[in-house]
PDB file of C-alpha atoms in Angstrom:
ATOM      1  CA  UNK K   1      18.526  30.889  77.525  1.00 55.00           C
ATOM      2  CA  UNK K   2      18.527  31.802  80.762  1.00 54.00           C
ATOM      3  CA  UNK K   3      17.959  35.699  81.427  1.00 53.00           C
ATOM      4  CA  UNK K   4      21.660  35.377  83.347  1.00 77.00           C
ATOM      5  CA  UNK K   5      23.221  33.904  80.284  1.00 87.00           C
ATOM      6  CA  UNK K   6      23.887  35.888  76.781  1.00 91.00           C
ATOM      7  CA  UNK K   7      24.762  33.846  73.756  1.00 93.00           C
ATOM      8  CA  UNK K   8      27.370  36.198  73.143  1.00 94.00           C
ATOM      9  CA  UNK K   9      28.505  35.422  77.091  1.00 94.00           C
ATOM     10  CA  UNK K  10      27.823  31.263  75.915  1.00 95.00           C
ATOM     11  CA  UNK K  11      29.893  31.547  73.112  1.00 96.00           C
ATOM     12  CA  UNK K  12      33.015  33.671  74.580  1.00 96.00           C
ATOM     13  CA  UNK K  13      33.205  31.088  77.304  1.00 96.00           C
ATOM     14  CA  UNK K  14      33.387  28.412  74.817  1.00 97.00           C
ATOM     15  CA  UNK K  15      35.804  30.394  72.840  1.00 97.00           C
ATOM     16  CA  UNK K  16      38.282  31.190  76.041  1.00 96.00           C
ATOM     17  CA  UNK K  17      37.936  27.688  76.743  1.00 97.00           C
ATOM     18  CA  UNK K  18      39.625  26.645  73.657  1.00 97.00           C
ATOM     19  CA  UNK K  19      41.805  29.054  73.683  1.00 95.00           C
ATOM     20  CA  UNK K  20      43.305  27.959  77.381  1.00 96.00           C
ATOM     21  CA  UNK K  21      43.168  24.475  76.467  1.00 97.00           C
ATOM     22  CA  UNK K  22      44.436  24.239  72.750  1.00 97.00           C
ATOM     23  CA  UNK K  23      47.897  25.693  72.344  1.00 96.00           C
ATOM     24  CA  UNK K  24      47.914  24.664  68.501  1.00 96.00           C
ATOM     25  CA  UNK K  25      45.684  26.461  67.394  1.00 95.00           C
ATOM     26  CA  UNK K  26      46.280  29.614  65.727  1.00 93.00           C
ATOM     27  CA  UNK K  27      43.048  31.870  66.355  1.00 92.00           C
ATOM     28  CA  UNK K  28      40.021  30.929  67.902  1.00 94.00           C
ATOM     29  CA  UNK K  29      37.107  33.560  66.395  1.00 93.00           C
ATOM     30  CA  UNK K  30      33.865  34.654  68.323  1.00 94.00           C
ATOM     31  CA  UNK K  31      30.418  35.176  66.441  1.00 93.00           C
ATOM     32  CA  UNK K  32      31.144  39.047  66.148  1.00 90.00           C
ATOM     33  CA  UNK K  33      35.249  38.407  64.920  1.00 89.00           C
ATOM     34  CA  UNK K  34      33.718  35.350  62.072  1.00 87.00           C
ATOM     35  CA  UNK K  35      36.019  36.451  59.247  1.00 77.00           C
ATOM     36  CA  UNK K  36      34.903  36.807  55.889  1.00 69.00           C
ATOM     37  CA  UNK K  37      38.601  35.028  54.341  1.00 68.00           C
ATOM     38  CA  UNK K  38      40.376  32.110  55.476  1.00 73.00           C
ATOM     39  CA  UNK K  39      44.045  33.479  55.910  1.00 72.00           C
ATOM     40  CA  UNK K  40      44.965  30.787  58.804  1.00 76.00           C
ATOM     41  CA  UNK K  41      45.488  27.173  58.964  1.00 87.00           C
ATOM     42  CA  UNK K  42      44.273  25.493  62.975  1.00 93.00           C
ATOM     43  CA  UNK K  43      41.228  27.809  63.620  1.00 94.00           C
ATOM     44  CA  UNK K  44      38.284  28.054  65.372  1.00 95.00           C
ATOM     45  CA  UNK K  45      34.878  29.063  64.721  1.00 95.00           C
ATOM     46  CA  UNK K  46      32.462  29.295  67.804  1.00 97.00           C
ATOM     47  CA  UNK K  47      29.169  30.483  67.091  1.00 97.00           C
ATOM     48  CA  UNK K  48      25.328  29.441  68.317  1.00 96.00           C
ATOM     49  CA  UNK K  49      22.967  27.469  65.859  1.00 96.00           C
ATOM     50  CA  UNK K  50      19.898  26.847  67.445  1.00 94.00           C
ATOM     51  CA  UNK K  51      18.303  26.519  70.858  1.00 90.00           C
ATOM     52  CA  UNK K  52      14.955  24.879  72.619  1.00 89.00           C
ATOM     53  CA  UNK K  53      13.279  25.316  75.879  1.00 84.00           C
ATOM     54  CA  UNK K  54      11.568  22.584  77.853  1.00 75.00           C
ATOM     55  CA  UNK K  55       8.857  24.506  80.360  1.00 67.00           C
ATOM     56  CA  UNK K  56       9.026  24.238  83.893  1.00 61.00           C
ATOM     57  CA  UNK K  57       6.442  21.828  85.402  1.00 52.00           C
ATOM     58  CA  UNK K  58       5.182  20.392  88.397  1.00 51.00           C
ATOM     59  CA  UNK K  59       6.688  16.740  87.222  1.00 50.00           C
ATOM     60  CA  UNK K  60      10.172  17.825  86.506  1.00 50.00           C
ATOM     61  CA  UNK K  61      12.508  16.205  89.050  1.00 52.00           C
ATOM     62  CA  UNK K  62      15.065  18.993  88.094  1.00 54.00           C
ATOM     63  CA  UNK K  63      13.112  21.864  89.536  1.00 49.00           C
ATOM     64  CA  UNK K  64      11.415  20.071  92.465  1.00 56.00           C
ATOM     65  CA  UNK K  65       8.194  21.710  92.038  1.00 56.00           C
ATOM     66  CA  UNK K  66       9.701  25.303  91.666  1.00 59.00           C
ATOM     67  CA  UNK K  67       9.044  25.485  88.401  1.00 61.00           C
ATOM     68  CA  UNK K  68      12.856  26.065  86.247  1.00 67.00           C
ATOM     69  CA  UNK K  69      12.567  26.035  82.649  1.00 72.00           C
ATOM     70  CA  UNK K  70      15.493  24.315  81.142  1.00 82.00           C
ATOM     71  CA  UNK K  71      16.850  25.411  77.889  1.00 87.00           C
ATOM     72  CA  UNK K  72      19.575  24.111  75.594  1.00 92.00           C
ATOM     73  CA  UNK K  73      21.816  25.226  73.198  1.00 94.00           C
ATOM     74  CA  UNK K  74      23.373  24.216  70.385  1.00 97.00           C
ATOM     75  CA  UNK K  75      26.995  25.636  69.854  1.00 97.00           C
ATOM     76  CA  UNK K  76      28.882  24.956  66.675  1.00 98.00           C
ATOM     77  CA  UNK K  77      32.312  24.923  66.469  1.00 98.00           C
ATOM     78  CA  UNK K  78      34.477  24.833  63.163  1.00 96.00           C
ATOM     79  CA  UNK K  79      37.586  23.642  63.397  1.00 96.00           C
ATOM     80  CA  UNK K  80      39.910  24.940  60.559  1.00 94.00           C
ATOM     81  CA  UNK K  81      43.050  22.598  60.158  1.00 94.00           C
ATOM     82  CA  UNK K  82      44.918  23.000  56.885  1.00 91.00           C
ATOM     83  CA  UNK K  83      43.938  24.026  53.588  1.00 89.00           C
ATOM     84  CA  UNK K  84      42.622  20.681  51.119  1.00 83.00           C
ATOM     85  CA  UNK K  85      45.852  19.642  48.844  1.00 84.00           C
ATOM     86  CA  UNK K  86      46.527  16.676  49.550  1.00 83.00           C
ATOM     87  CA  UNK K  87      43.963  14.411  51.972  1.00 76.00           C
ATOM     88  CA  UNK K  88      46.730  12.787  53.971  1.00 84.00           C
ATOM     89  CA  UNK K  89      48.910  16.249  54.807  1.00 86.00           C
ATOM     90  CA  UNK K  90      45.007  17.089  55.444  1.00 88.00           C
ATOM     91  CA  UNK K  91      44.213  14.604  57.916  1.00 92.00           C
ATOM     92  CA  UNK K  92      48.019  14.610  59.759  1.00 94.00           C
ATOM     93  CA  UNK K  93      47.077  18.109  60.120  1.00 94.00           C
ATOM     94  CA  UNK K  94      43.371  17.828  61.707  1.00 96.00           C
ATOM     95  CA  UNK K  95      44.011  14.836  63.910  1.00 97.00           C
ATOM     96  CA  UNK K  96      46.225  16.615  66.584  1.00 97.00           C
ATOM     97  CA  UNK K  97      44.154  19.900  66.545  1.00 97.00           C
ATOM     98  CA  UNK K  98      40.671  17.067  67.094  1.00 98.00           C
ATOM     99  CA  UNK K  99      43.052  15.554  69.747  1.00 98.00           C
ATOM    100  CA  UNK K 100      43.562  18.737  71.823  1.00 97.00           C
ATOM    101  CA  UNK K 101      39.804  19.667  71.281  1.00 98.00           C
ATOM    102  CA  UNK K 102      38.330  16.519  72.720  1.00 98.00           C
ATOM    103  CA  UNK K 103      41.338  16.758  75.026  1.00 97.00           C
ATOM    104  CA  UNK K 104      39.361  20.388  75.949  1.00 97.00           C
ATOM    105  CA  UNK K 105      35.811  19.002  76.302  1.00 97.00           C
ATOM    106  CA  UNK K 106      37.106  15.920  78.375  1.00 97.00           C
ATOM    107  CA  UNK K 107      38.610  17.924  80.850  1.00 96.00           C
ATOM    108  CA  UNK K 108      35.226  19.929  82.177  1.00 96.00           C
ATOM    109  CA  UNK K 109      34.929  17.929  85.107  1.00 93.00           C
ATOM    110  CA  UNK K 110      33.507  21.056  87.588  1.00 92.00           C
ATOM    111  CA  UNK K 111      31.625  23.934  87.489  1.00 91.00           C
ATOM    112  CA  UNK K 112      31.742  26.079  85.213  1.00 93.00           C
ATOM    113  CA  UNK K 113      31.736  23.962  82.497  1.00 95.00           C
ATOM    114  CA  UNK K 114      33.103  25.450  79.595  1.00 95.00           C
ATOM    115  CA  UNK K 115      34.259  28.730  81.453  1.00 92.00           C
ATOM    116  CA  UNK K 116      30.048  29.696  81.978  1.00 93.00           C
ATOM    117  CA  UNK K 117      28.073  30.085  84.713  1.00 92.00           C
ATOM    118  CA  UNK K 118      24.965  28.389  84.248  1.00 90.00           C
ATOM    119  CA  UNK K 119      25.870  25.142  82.219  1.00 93.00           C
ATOM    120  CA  UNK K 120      24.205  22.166  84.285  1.00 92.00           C
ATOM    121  CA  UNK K 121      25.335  19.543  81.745  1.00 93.00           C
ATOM    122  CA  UNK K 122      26.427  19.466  78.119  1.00 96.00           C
ATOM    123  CA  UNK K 123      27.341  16.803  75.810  1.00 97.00           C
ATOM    124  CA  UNK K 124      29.042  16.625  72.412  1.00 98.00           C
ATOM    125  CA  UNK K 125      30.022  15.139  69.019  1.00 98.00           C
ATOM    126  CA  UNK K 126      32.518  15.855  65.890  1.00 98.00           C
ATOM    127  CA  UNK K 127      32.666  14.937  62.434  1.00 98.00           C
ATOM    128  CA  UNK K 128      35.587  15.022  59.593  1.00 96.00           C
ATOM    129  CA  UNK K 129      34.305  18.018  57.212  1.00 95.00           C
ATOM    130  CA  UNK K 130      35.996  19.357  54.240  1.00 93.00           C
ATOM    131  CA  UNK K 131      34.852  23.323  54.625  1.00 91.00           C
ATOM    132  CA  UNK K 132      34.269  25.419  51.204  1.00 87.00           C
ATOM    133  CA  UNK K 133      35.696  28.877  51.666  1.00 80.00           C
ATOM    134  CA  UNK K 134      35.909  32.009  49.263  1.00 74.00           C
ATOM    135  CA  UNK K 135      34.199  32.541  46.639  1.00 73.00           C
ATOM    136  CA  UNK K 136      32.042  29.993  44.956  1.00 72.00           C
ATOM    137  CA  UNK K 137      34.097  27.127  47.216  1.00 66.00           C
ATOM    138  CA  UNK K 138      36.898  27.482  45.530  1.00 79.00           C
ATOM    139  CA  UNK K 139      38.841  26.875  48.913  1.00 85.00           C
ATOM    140  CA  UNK K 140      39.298  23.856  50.473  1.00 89.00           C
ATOM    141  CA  UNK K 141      39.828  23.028  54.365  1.00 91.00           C
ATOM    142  CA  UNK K 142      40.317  19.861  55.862  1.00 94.00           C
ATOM    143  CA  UNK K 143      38.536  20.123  59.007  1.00 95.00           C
ATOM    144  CA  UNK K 144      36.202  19.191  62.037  1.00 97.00           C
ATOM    145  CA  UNK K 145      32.769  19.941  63.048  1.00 98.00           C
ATOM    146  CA  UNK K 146      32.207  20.137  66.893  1.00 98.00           C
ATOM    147  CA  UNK K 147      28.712  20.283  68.004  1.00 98.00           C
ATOM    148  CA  UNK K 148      28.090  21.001  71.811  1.00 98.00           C
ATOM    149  CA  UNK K 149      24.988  20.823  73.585  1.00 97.00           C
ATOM    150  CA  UNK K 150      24.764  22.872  76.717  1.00 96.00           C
ATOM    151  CA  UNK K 151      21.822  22.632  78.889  1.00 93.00           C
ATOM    152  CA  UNK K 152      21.363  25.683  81.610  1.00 90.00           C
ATOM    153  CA  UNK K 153      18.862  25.709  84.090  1.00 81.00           C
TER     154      UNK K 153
END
């Protein structure tokens, strides 16, 4: 990461994002506020999984021979619709909340992107995931897995 940017900073961007954007959902939680039970339906998890950085070189048409190292991160988001009883309640439930997500994502069209100084670009994906909460799994989520891709330079 940048010196300038903090995951911390990455992820409560992210997180007030959301929370601007998505008026469905019930509680959007920050690395430091992940909670140990599930006692909502429609929330969402922001927290960072991994990161790379590319060194600065001579050849890179971003830094025009001045050397910026680009880095990326990867930001996870878990998106908590509606506990599993029956799939289609399940999915009537997580649709809308994907909806306003995407909705969200699609509407960073100028700096700064996703509330944080420092994002050049990002890019991102979901997938349907049924989350196991509690102990041993016991509880069920129907849910969505948002993974975001921020580059800063």
């Amino acid at each position: 990461m940048p010196s300038s940017v903090t995951f911390t900073e990455l992820c409560d961007g992210i997180a007030d994002t959301f929370d601007d954007l998505c008026p469905n959902l019930n509680r959007t939680e920050r690395p430091a506020q992940l909670a140990g039970g599930m006692n909502d339906d429609a929330v969402l998890q922001v927290y960072p999984d991994s990161g790379s950085q590319d060194p600065g070189g001579q050849t890179d048409r971003t830094t025009f021979g001045g050397g910026v190292r680009q880095t990326e991160a990867i930001i996870l988001c878990d998106l908590y619709a509606k506990q599993l009883n029956e799939p289609g309640e399940g999915m009537a439930a997580l649709l809308p909340l994907v909806d306003e997500v995407v909705n969200a994502l699609e509407a960073q069209d100028s700096e700064p992107f996703l509330g944080v100084v420092g994002i050049q670009q990002f890019r991102w994906s979901w997938r349907r995931v049924v989350f196991e909460y509690g102990d041993r799994g016991q509880t069920k989520y129907v849910g969505a897995r948002f993974t975001l891709t921020v580059r800063l330079y």
